[in-house]
């Protein structure tokens, strides 16, 4: 190797390579970061830092878990997709730099594609941070940085090609620009040695670029990683969908900047003070939460989050009602909700089950919670579930979302009516702090007709907007379909279109559940 590129003696270089490429470092990004950078060393930029922040460590550890899963016996190889939404200043750019350097240093011949919401962000921020960390790395002499590239030094490629007989043509990181008018130009290399794509400030990257980027991961290899980092600037687009309709395909994290160690809390306090606790600015820049979807949202996000934060007050005297929203397609989930008064006792989700299996889940819940009534959305798969439960002589009723509302001046159909009851109930209720439930409750838009009666957009319309079916919210909503004999004012103020159901005494539960 050329002498001018040597930082260590031949023996020291050999030792460094053996350490860097050992499974202990190579397959554990957290160990790599601690090994590679001069944490706590005097006269270095990291003199006063002991290591990554807690949230950064968790992301690094998730990669380790993924590698172990992918390399276990009989593993079905999967790509790791992770989306992180956060407030400002938590150290996203540093983590991006570590991920790039880990990939290139430990996966010889691998490729990394990095894109951002704009060219200035990519060149000045993302690549500037990468260059800084590459300079501090113990193997900094391995790399040749430029404006938007980081490639191995010539001596290293010569060594790898000669001694390992391995090609190095695609080894390196590239800051890739994109054009929304010509998204196909974004397509690039497929690399069997490993592929990583990183989207920085991902909220601003158009959906078409995301779709093309998915093509980078078609090779069935162990090392496939796609990371998206951003402040959650808009409640639409592919990045938003990572947390909503595409949530089953992405590992997601939302990070409140105030919870991150080493950040200036006064900055966040000032944002909140200037704009308000519920402001768009506070949500995006501080809480790491997406802004409200707008005025056509039927249930506002603030109402939902208040219910999630509200302490549950148990009311053993209130009747228990079970709501069931059976799945209609493979992408949807069957959800069973158990509500007692103003508290959700449990939410249970099941995916991919046939009718009889769903019936079994419902019976198990009935036997466990002994509800006054079980209500099933009888559309689609629900009709079979309802019939079987009736055949088994359980106290169960079906509701059809297309029924006429008992309050036609306000609501256009039964679905809108029971969602209206759900909305009012949320004002004083306590619900689980569940991001999927939050998305379900805030997803549907209002669609008033010419007479002013409220309808909600259908699940089909929601899916066309890229949103998931609001299965959990529908399961809770159906618990309001029929008035129950109770002192609950929200329940009793609803007009009844069907016969009133009297609350049975607990001693006679078995007799009333099976007629």
PDB file of C-alpha atoms in Angstrom, residues 28-41 49-52 57 60:
ATOM      1  CA  UNK A  28     -23.153  -4.743  16.485  1.00  0.00           C
ATOM      2  CA  UNK A  29     -23.401  -1.103  15.332  1.00  0.00           C
ATOM      3  CA  UNK A  30     -23.423   0.214  18.908  1.00  0.00           C
ATOM      4  CA  UNK A  31     -20.101  -1.512  19.592  1.00  0.00           C
ATOM      5  CA  UNK A  32     -18.816  -0.170  16.264  1.00  0.00           C
ATOM      6  CA  UNK A  33     -19.682   3.413  17.244  1.00  0.00           C
ATOM      7  CA  UNK A  34     -18.000   3.062  20.641  1.00  0.00           C
ATOM      8  CA  UNK A  35     -14.919   1.427  19.049  1.00  0.00           C
ATOM      9  CA  UNK A  36     -14.562   3.817  16.103  1.00  0.00           C
ATOM     10  CA  UNK A  37     -14.817   7.266  17.673  1.00  0.00           C
ATOM     11  CA  UNK A  38     -12.713   8.882  20.439  1.00  0.00           C
ATOM     12  CA  UNK A  39     -15.387   9.152  23.131  1.00  0.00           C
ATOM     13  CA  UNK A  40     -14.107  10.947  26.207  1.00  0.00           C
ATOM     14  CA  UNK A  41     -10.572  11.331  24.857  1.00  0.00           C
ATOM     15  CA  UNK A  49     -19.095  12.956  25.506  1.00  0.00           C
ATOM     16  CA  UNK A  50     -19.324   9.370  26.734  1.00  0.00           C
ATOM     17  CA  UNK A  51     -21.225   7.882  23.811  1.00  0.00           C
ATOM     18  CA  UNK A  52     -24.477   7.953  21.849  1.00  0.00           C
ATOM     19  CA  UNK A  57     -28.428   3.440  21.031  1.00  0.00           C
ATOM     20  CA  UNK A  60     -28.320   0.847  16.718  1.00  0.00           C
TER      21      UNK A  60
END
